Coordinates of C-alpha atoms (C1' of nucleotides) in Angstrom, one line a residue:
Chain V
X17 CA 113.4 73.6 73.1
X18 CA 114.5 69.8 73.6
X19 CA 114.1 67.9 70.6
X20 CA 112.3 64.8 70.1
X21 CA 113.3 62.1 72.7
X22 CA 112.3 58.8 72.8
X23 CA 113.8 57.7 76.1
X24 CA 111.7 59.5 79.0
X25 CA 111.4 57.7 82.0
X26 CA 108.3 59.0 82.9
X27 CA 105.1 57.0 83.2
X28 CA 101.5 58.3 82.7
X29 CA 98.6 57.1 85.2
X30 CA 95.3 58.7 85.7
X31 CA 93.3 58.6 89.5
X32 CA 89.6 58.7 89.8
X33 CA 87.9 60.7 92.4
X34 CA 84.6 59.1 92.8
X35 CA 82.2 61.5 94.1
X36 CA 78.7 59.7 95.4
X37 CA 76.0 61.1 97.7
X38 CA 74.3 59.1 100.1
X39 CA 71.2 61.5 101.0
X40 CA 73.4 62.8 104.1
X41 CA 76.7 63.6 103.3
X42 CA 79.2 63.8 99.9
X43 CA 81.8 60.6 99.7
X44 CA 84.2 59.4 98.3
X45 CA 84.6 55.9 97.0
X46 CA 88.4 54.5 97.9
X47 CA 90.3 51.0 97.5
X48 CA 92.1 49.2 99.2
X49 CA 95.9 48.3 97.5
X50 CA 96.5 45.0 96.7
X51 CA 99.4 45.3 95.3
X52 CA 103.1 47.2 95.8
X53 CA 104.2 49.1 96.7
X54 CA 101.0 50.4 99.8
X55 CA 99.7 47.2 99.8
X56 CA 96.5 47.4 101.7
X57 CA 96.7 50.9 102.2
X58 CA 93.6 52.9 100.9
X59 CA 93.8 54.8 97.9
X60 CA 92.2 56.6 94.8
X61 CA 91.5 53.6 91.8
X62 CA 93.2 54.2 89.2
X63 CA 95.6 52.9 86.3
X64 CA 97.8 53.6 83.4
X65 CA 97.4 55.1 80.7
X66 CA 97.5 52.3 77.9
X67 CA 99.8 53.4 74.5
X68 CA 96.4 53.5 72.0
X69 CA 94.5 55.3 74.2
X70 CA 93.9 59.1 75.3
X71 CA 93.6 59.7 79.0
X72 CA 90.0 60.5 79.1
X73 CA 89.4 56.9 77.7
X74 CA 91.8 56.1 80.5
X75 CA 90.1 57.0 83.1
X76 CA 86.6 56.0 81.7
X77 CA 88.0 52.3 81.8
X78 CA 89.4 52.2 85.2
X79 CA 86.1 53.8 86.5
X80 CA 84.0 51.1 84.7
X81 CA 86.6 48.4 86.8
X82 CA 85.7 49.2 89.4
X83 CA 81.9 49.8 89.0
X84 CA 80.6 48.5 86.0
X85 CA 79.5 51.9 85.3
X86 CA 79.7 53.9 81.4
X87 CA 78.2 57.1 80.8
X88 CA 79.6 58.7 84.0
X89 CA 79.8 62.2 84.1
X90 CA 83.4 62.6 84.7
X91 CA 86.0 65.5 84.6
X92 CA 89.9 66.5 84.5
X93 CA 91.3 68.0 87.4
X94 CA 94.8 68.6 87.7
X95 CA 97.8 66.8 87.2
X96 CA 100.0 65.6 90.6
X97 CA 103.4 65.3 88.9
X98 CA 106.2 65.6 91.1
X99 CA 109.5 63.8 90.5
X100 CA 108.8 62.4 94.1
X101 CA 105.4 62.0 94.5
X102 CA 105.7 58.0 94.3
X103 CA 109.3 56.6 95.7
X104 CA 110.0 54.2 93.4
X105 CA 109.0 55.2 90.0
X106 CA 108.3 58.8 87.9
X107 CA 104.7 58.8 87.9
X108 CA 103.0 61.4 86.4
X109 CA 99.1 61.2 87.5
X110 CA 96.3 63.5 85.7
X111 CA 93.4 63.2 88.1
X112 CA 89.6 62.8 87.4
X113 CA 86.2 63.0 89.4
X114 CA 83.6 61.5 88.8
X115 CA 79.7 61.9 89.9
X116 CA 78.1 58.5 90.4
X117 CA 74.2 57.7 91.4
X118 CA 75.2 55.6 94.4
X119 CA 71.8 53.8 93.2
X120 CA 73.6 52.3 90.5
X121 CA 76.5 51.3 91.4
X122 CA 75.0 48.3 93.6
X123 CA 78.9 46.4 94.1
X124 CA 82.0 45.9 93.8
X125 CA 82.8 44.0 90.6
X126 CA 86.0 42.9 91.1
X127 CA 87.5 40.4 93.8
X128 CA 90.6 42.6 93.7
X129 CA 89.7 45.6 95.7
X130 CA 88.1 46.3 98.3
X131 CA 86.6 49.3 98.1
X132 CA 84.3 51.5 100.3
X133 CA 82.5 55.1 100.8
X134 CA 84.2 57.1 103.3
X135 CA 83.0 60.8 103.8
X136 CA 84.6 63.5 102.5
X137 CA 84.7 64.7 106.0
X138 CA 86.5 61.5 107.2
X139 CA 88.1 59.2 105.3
X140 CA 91.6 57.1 105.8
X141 CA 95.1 58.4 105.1
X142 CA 95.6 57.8 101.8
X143 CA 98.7 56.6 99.7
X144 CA 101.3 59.1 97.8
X145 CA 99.5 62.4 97.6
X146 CA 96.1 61.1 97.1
X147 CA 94.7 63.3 99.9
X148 CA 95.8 66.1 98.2
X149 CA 94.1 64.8 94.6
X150 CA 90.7 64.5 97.1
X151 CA 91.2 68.2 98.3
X152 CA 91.7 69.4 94.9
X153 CA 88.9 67.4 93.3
X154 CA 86.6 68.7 95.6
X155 CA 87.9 72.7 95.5
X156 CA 87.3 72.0 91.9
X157 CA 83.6 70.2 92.3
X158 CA 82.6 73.7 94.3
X159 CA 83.3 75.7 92.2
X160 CA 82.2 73.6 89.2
X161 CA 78.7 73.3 91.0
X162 CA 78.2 76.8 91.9
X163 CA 78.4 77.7 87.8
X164 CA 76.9 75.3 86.4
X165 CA 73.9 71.7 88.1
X166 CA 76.3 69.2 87.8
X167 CA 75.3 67.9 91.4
X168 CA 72.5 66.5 89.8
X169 CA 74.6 63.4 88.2
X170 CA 74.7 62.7 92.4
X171 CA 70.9 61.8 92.3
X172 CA 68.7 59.3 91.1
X173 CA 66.5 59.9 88.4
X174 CA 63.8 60.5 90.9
X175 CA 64.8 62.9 94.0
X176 CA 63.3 65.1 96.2
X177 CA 64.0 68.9 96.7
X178 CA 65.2 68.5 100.4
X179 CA 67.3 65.7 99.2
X180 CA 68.5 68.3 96.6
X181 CA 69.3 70.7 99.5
X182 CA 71.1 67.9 101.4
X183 CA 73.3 67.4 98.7
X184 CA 74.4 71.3 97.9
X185 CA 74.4 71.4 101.9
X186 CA 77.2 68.6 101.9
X187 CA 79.2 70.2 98.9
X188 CA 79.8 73.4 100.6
X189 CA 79.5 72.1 104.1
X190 CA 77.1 75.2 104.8
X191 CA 73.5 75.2 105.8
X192 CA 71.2 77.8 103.9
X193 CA 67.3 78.7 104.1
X194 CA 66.1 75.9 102.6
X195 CA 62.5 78.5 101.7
X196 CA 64.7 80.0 99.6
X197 CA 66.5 77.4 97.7
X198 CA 63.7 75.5 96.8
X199 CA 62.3 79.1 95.6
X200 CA 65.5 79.8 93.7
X201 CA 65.6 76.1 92.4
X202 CA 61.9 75.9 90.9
X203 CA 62.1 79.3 89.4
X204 CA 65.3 77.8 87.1
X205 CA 62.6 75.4 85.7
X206 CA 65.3 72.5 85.7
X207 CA 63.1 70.2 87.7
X208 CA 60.0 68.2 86.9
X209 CA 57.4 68.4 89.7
X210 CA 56.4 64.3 89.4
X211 CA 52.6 62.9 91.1
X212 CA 54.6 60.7 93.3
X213 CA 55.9 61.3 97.0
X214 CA 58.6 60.1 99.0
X215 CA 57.0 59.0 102.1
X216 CA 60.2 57.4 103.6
X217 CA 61.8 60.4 105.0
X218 CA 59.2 62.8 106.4
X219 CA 55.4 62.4 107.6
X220 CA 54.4 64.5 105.4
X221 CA 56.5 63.4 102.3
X222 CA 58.2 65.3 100.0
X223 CA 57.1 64.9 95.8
X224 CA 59.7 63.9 93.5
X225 CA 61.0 65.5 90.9
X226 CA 62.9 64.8 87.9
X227 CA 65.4 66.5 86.1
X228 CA 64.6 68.7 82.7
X229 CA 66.8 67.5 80.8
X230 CA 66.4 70.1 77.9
X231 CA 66.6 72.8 80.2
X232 CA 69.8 71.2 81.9
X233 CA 71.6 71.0 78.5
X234 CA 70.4 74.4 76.9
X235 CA 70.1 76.7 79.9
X236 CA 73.0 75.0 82.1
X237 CA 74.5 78.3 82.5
X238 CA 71.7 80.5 83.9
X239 CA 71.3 77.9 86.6
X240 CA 71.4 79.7 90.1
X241 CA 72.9 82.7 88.3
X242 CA 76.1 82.4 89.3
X243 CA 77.5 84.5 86.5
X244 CA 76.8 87.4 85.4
X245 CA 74.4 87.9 83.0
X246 CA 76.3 89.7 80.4
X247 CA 78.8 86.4 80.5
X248 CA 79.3 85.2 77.2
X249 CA 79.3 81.6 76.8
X250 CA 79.5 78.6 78.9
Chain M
X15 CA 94.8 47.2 87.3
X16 CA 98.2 46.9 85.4
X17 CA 100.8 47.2 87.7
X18 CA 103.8 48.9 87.3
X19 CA 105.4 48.9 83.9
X20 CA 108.4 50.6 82.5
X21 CA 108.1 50.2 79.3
X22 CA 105.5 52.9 78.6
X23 CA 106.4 54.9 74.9
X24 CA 104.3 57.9 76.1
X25 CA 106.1 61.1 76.0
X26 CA 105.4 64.2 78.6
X27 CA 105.2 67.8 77.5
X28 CA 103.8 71.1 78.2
X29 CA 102.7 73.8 76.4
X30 CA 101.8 77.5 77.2
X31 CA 99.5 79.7 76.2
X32 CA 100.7 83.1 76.9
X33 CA 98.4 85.7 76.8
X34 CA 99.3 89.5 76.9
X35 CA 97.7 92.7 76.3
X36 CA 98.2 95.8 74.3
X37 CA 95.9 98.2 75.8
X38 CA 93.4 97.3 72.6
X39 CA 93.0 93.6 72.5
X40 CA 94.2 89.8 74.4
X41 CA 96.9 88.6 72.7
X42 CA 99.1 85.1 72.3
X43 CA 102.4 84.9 71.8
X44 CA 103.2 82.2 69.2
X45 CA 106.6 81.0 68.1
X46 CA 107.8 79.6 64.4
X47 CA 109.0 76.3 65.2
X48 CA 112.5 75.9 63.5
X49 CA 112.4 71.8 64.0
X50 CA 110.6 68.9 62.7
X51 CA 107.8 67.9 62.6
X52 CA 105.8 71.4 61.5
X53 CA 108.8 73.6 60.9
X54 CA 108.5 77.1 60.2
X55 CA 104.5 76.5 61.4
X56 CA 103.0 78.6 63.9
X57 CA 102.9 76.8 67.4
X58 CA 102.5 77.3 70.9
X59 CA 105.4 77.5 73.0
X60 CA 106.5 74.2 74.5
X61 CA 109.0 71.6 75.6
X62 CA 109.3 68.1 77.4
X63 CA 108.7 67.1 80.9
X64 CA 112.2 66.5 82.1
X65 CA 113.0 63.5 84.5
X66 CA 113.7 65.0 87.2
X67 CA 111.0 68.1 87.5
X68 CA 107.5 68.7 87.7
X69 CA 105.5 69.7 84.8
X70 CA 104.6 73.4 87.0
X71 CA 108.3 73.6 86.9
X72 CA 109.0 72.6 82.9
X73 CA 106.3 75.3 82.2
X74 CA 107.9 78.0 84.0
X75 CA 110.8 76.7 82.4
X76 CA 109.9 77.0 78.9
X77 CA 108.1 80.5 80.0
X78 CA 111.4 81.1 80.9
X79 CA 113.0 80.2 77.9
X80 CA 110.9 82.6 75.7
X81 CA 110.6 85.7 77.6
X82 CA 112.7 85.4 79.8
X83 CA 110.5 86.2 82.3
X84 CA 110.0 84.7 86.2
X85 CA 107.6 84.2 88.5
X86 CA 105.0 84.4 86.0
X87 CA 101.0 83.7 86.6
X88 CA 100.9 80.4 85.6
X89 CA 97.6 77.7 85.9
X90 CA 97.4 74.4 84.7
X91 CA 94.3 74.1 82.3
X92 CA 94.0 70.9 80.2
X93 CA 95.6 68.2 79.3
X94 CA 95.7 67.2 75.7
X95 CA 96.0 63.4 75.3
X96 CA 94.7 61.9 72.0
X97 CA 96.9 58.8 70.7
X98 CA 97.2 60.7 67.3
X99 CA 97.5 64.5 68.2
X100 CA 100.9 64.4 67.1
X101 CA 101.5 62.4 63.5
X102 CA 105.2 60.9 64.9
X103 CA 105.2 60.2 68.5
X104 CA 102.9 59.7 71.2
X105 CA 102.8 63.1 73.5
X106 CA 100.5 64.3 75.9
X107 CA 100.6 67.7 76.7
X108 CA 99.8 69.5 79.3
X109 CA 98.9 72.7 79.0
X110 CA 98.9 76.1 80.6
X111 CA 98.0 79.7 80.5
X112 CA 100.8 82.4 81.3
X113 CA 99.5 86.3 82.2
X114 CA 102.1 88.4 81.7
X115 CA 102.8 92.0 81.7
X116 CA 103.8 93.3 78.0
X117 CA 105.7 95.8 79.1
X118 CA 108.1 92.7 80.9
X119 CA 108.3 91.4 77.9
X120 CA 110.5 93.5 75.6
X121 CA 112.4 91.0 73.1
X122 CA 112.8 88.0 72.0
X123 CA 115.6 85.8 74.0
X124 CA 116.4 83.0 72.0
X125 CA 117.8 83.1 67.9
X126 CA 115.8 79.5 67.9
X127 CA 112.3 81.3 67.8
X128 CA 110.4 84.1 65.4
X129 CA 108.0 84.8 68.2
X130 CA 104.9 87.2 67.6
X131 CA 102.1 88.8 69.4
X132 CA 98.7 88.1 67.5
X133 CA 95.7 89.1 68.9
X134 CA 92.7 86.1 69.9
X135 CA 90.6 87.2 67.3
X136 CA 92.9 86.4 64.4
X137 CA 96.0 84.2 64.7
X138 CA 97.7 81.5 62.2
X139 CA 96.2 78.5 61.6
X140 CA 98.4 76.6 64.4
X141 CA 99.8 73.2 64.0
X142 CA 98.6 69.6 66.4
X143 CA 95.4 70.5 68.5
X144 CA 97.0 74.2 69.3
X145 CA 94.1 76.0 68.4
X146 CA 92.3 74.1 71.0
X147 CA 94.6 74.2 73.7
X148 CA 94.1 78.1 72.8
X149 CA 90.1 78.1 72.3
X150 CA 90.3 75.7 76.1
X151 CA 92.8 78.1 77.9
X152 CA 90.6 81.1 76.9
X153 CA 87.8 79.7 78.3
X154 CA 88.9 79.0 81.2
X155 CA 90.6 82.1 81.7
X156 CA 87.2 83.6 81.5
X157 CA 85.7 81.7 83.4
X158 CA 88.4 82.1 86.3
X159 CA 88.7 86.1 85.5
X160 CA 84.8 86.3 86.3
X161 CA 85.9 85.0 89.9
X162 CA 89.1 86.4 90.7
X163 CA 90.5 89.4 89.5
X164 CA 93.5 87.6 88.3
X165 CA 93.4 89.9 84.8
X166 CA 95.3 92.5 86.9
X167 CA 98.5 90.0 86.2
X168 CA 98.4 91.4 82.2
X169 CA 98.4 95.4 83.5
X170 CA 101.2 97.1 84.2
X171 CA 102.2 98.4 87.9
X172 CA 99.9 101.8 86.9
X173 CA 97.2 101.4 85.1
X174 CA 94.2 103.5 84.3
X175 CA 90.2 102.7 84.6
X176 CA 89.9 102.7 81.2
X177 CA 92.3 100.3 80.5
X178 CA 91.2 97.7 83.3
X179 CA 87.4 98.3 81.1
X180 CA 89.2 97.6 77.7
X181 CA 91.0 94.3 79.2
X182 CA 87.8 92.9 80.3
X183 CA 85.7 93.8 77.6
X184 CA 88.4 92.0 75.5
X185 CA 88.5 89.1 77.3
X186 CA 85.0 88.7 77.3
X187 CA 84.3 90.2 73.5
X188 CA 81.4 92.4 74.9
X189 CA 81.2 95.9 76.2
X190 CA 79.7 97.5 79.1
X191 CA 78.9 100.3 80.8
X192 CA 82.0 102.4 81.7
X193 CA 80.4 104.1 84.6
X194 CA 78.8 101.2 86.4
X195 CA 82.1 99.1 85.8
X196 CA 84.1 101.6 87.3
X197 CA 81.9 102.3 89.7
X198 CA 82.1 98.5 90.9
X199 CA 85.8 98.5 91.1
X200 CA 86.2 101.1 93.0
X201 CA 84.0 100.1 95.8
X202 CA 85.9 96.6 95.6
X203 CA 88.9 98.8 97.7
X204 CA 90.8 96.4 94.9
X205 CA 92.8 99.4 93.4
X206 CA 94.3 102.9 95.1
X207 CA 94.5 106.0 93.2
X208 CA 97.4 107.8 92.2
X209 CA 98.4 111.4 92.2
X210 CA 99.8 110.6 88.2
X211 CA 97.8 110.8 85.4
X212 CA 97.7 109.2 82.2
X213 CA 97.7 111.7 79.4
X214 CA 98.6 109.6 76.5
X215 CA 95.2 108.0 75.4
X216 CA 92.6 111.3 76.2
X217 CA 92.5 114.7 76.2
X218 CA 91.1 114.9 79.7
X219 CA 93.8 112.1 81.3
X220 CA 92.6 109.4 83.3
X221 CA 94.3 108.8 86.8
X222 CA 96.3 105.9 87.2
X223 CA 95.9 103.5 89.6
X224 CA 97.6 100.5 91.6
X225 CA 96.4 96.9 92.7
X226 CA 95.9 97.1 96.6
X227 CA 98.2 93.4 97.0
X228 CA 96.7 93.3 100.3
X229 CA 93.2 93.0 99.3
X230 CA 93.5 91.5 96.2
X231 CA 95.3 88.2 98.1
X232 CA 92.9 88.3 101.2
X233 CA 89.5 89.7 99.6
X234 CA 90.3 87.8 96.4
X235 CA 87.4 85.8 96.2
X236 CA 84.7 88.5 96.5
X237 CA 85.6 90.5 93.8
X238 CA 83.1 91.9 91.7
X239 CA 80.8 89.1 93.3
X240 CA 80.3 86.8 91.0
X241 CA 80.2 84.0 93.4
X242 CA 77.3 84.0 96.1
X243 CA 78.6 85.1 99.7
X244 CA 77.7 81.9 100.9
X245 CA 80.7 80.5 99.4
X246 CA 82.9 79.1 101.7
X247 CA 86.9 79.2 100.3
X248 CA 88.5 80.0 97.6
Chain N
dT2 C1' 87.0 131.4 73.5
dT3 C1' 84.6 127.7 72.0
dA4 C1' 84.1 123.0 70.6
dA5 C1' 85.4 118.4 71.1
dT6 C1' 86.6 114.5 73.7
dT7 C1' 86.8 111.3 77.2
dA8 C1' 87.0 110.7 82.5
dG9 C1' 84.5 110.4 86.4
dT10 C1' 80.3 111.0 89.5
dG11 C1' 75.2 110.9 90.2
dT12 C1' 70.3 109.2 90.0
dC13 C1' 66.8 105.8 90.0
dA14 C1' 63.8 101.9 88.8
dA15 C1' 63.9 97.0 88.4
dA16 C1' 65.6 92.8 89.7
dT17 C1' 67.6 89.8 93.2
dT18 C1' 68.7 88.3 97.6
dA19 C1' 68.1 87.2 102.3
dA20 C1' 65.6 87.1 106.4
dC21 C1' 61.5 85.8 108.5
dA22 C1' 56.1 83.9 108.8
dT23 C1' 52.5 81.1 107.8
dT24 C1' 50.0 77.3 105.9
dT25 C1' 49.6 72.4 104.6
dA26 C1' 49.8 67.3 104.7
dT27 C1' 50.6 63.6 107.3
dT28 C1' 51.8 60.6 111.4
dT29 C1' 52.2 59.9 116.2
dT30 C1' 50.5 60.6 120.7
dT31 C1' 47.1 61.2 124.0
Chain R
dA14 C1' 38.9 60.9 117.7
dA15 C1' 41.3 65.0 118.8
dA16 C1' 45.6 67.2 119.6
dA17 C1' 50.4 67.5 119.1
dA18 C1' 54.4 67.0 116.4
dT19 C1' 57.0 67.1 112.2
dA20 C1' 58.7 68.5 108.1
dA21 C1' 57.1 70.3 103.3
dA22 C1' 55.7 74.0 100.7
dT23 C1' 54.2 78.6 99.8
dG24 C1' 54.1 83.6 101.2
dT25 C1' 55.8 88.4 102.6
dT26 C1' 59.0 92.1 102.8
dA27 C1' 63.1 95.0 103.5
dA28 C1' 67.7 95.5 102.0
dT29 C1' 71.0 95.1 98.5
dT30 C1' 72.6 94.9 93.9
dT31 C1' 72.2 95.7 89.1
dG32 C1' 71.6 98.0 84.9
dA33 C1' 70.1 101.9 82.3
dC34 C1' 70.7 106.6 81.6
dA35 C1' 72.2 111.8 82.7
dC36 C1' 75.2 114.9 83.9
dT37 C1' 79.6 117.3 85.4
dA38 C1' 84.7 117.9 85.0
dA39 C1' 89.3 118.4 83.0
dT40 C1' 91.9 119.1 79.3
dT41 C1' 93.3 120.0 74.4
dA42 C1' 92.6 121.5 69.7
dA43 C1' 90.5 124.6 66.8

DNA sequence: TTAATTAGTGTCAAATTAACATTTATTTTT
DNA sequence: AAAAATAAATGTTAATTTGACACTAATTAA
């Protein structure tokens, strides 16, 4: 064991994997550097972390730079730390996605970036190992989604149950029986059937519904019975 | 965005949470620490980042250290971050969960620690946030043993039925039915039978068995299927 | 020789999944 | 105005998987 030492050269960032759905296809939201080294290369947003506060409040800030938004549903992934993952300094980057309601986030606050949703399926070379953060962040969202209905935090507070299929369609890049989802998905009781249609997308229209949010908090693990039932806890 | 600064007073460490198990319970092994702050408190086993290697490698380093063991299961889990986890300094930790095979493991390497087995159930009051990095790594070691069959890494080369059932039901702090449990691993192809028995624990000996590498690398993922087929990767 | 103990195999009903069919509401076309 | 087209929503069913329970097998101790 190394003692206490004051004088490591290591610096401490976090990156932000912002996830947002569009009604066809999962993205990603990326800026463009304006600053060295990369400049105008696109890359993850992200930051440092500041002396007083704790990574998670870290990335909170940097996400709400860039999009105004608080209250985002957002998670740790894992850490990119290699001595030589940036050439010119020991960064050390603990890496976060988010889920953002592309509804709210309406622009780009700041002058700085320039940022933009790219597909998951195609997006620019990225800075550093940034494509690698993306790959993991999104091996992470799968598996994350298929346990417990984060993918919700994707949609408005109004959606539609084909929009809902859309979505899980673009996570696992996979097409299923869309009878039986929307089977499977009712019987969980974690949607509100709503009066309203959405006559945009269909001749028929699809109704909304809204999420139940009770059920979504108590019974989050049960959703599409991804464990088994004997598991424990969530 | 703050650009690059090199003045940051935020130290890097890891810590491990090494599990184990004795053929009745999971089990941690904790050190004494014989340094300030804490001394003679019960702690995780840890160390700091060093400039010039990754925090995977500080880990297995540290692992190292301890037990002398190598090439060790090792995942990241979370990182610990809070401005005042540790009263002295700022450090944020990141942690990760070790499986190793007891029977590896037959002494303590170093004079520096008074290292001990305790079982999850019942273990010191730890100093810092330890006892969450402990409660968060056993989480998600159930939740990752519930999709890959990675408890195998905390069993011996030969191993009996029974014993896999008493690792998972400790693990998961529930039991189950014997019969249908082994019933499922077998069809899994995951383990080959053995000509040797074990006669130690029963009267009527239970036949040992070995992990099939092949299949548990390639058919990893659909284990005791606790994921749906349709998922893609692993 | 018998009792006790635990390993290992067998059976079956209930629940779940996955494949496929039909009906319904609405708009567009003829 | 009727028919065709489109996509939503509900329905049916066989195959698979799970979970509960019973039994047989191998061995040691009494």
């Amino acid at each position: 064991m190394e003692y206490y030492r004051e004088d490591s050269a290591i610096l401490l960032a976090v990156d932000c994997i912002i996830f947002g759905f569009n009604g066809e296809s999962l993205q990603v939201l990326l800026i463009k550097r304006d600053f060295e080294p990369e400049r105008n290369k696109w890359s993850l947003m992200g930051g440092f972390v500041q002396p007083d506060e704790s990574p998670e409040l870290a990335a909170s800030r940097v996400l709400k730079k860039l999009t105004g938004l608080e209250n985002v549903y957002m998670e740790q992934c894992s850490v990119f730390g290699d001595p030589k993952r940036e050439p010119n300094s020991r960064v050390v980057s603990i890496c976060y996605f988010a889920l953002i309601d592309t509804q709210k986030y309406t622009h780009i606050l700041s002058e700085e970036y320039e940022a933009n949703w790219f597909p998951l399926q195609n997006y620019p070379t990225l800075i550093f190992d940034h494509d690698q953060m993306i790959a993991s962040a999104q091996h992470r969202l799968r598996i994350k989604a298929a346990l417990y209905p984060i993918l919700f935090e994707l949609l408005p507070e109004k959606f539609t149950i084909p929009q809902i299929a859309a979505l899980y369609e673009g996570v696992y890049n996979i097409e299923f029986d869309k009878r039986n989802f929307s089977r499977k998905l009712l019987s969980s009781d974690l949607i509100i059937k709503l009066e309203e249609k959405d006559k945009e997308n269909s001749k028929k229209g699809a109704f909304y519904f809204k999420l139940n949010t009770a059920i979504y908090k108590e019974k989050i693990m049960s959703f599409l019975r991804y464990l088994p039932s004997w598991f424990p806890e969530n």
